[in-house]
PDB file of N, CA and C in Angstrom:
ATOM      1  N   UNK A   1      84.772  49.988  76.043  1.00 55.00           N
ATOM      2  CA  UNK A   1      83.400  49.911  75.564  1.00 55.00           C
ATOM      3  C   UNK A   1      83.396  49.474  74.099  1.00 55.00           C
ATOM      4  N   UNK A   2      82.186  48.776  73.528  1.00 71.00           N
ATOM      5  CA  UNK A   2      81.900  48.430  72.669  1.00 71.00           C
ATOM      6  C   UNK A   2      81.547  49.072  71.362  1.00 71.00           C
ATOM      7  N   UNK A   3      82.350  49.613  70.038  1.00 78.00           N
ATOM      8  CA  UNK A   3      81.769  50.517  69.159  1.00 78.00           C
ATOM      9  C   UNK A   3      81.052  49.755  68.451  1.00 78.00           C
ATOM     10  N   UNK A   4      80.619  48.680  68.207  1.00 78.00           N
ATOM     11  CA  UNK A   4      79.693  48.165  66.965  1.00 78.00           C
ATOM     12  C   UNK A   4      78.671  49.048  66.974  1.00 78.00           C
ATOM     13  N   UNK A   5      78.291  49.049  65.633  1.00 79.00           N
ATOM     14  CA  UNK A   5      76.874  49.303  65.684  1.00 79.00           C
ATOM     15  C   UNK A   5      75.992  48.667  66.055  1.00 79.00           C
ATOM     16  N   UNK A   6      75.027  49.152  66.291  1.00 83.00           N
ATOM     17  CA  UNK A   6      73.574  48.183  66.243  1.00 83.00           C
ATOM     18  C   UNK A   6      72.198  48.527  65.833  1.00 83.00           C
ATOM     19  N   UNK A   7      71.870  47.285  65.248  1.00 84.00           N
ATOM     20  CA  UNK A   7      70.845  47.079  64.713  1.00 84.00           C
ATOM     21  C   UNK A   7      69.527  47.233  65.310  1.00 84.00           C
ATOM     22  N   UNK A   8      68.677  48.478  65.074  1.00 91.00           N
ATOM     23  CA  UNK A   8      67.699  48.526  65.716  1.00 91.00           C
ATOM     24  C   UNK A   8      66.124  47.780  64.815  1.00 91.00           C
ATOM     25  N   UNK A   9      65.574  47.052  65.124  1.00 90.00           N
ATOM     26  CA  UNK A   9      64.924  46.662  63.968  1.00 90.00           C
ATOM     27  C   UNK A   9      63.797  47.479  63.969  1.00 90.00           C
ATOM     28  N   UNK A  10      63.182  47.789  64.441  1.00 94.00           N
ATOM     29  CA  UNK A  10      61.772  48.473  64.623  1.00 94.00           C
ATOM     30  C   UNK A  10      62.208  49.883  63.882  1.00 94.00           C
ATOM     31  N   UNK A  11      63.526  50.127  64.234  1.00 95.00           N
ATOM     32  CA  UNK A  11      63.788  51.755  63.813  1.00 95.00           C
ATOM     33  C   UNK A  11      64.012  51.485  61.981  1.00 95.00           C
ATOM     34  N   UNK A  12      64.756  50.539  61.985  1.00 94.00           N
ATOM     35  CA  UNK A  12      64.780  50.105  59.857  1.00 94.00           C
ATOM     36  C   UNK A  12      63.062  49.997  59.625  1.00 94.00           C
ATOM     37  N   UNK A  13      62.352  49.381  60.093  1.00 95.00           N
ATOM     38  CA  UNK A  13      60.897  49.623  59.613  1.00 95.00           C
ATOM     39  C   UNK A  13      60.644  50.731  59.218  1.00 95.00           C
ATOM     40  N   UNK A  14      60.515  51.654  60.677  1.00 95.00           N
ATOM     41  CA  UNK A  14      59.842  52.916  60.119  1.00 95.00           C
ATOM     42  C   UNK A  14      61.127  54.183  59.435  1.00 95.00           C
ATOM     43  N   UNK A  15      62.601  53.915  59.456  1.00 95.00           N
ATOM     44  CA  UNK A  15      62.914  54.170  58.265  1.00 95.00           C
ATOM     45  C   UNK A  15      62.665  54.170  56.716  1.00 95.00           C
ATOM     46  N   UNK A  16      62.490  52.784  56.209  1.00 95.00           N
ATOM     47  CA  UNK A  16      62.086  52.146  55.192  1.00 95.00           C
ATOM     48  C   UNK A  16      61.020  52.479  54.930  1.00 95.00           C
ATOM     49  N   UNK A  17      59.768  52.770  55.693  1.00 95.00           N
ATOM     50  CA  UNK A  17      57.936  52.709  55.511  1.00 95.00           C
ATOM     51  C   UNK A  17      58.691  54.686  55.308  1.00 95.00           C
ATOM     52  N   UNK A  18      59.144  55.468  56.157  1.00 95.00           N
ATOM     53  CA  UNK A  18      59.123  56.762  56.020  1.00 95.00           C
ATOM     54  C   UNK A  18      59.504  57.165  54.681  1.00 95.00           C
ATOM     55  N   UNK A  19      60.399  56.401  54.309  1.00 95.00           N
ATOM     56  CA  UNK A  19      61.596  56.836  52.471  1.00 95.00           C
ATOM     57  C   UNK A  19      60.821  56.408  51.605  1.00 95.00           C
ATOM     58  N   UNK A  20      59.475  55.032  51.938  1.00 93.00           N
ATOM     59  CA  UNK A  20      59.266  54.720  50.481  1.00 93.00           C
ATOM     60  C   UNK A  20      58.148  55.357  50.060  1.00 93.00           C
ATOM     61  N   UNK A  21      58.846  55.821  48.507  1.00 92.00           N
ATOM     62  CA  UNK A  21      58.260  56.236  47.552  1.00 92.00           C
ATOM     63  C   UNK A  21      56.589  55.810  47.099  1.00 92.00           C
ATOM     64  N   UNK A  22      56.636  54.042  47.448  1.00 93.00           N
ATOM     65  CA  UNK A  22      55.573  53.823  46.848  1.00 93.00           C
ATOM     66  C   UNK A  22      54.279  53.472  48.150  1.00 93.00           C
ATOM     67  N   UNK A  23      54.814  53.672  48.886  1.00 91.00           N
ATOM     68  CA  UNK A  23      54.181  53.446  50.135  1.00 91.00           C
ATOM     69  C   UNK A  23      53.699  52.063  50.763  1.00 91.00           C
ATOM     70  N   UNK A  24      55.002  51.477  51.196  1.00 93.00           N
ATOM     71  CA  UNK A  24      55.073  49.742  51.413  1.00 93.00           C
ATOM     72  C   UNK A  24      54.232  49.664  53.097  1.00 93.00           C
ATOM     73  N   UNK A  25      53.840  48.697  52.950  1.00 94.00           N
ATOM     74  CA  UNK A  25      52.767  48.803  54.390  1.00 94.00           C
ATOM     75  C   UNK A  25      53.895  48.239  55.232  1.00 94.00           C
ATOM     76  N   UNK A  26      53.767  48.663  56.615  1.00 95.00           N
ATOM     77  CA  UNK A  26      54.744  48.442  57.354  1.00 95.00           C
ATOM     78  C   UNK A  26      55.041  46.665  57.567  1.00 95.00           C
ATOM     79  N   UNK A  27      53.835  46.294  57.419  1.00 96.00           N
ATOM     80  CA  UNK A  27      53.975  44.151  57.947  1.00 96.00           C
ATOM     81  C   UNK A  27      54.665  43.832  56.454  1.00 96.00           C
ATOM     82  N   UNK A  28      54.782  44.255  55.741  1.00 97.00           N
ATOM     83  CA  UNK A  28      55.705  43.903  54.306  1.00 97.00           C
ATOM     84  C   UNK A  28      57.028  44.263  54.638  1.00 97.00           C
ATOM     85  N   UNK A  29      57.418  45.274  55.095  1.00 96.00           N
ATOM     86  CA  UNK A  29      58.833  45.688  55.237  1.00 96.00           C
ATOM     87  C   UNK A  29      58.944  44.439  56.305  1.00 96.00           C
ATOM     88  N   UNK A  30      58.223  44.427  57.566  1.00 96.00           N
ATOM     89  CA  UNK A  30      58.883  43.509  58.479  1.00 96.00           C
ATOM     90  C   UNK A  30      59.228  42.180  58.097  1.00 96.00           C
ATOM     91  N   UNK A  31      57.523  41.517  57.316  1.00 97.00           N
ATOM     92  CA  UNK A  31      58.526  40.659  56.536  1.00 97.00           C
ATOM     93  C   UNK A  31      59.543  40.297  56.032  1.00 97.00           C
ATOM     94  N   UNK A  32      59.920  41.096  55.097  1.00 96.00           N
ATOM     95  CA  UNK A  32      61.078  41.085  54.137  1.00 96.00           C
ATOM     96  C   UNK A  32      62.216  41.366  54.820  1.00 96.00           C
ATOM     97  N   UNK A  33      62.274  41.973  56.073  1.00 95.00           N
ATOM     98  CA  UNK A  33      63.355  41.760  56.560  1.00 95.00           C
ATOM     99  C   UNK A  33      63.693  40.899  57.651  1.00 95.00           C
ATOM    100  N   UNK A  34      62.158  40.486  58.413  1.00 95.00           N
ATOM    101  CA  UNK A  34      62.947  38.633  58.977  1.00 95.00           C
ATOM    102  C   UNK A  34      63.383  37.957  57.811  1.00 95.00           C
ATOM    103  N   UNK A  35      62.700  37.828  56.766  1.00 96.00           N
ATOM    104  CA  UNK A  35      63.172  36.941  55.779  1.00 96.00           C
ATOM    105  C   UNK A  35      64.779  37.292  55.599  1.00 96.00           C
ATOM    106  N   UNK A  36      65.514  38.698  55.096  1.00 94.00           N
ATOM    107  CA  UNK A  36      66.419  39.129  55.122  1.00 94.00           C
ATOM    108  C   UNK A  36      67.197  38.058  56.170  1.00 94.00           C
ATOM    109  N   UNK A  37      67.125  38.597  57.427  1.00 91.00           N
ATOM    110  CA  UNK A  37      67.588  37.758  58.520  1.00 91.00           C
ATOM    111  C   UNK A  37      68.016  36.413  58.428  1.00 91.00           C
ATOM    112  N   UNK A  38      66.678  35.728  58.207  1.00 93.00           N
ATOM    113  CA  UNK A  38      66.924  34.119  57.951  1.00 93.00           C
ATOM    114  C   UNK A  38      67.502  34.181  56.995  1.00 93.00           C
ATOM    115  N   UNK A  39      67.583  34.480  55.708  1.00 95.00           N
ATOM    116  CA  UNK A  39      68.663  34.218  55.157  1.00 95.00           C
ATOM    117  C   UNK A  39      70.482  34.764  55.244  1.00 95.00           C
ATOM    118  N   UNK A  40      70.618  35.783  55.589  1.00 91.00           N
ATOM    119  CA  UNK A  40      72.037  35.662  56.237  1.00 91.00           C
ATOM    120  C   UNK A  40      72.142  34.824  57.553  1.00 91.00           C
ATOM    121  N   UNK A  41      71.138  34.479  58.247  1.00 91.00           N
ATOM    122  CA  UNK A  41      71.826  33.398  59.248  1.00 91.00           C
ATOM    123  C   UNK A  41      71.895  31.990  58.179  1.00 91.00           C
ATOM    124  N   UNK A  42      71.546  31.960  57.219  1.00 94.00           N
ATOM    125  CA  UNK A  42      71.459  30.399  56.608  1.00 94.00           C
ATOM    126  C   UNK A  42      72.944  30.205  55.546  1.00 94.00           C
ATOM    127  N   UNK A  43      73.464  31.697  55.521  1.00 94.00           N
ATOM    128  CA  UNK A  43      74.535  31.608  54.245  1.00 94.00           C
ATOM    129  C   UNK A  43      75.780  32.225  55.793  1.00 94.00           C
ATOM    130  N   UNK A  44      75.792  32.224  56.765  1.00 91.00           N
ATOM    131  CA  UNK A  44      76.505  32.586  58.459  1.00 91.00           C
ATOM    132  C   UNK A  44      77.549  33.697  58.034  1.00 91.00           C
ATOM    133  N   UNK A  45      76.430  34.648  57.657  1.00 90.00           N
ATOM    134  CA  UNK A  45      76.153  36.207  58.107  1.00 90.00           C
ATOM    135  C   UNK A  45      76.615  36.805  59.368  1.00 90.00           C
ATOM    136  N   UNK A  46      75.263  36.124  59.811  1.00 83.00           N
ATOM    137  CA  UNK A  46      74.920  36.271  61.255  1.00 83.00           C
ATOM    138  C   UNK A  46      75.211  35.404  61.998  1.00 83.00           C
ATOM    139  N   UNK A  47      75.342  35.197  63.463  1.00 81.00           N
ATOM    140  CA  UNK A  47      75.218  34.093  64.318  1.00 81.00           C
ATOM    141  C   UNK A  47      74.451  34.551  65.649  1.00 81.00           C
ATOM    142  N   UNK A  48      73.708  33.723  66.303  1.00 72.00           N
ATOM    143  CA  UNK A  48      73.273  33.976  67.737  1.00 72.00           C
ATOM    144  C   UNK A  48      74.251  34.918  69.084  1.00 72.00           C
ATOM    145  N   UNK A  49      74.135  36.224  69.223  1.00 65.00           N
ATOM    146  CA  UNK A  49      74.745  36.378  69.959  1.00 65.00           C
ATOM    147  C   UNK A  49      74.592  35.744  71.602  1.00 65.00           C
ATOM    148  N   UNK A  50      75.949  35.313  72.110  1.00 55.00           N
ATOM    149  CA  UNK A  50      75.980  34.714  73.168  1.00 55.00           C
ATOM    150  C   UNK A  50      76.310  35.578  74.822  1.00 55.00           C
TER     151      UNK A  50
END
């Protein structure tokens, strides 16, 4: 079996929206982290899993 972790994305949202201090609206966090995304797939971070 497989140990990687994985990335749950919905669960980093409401991590992130739960911890912050200043109270970031949740469509900002999501933003910022597709953006996140696209940019490690653009510097190959990441790749398409097959």
């Amino acid at each position: 079996m497989n140990n990687m972790p994985v990335y749950d994305y919905d669960d980093a949202i409401r991590y992130i929206y739960e911890r912050s201090s200043v109270g970031i609206d949740e469509d900002i966090i999501e933003e910022v982290l597709s953006l996140e995304e696209d940019y490690m797939r653009s510097i190959g971070i990441l790749s398409e899993v097959e």
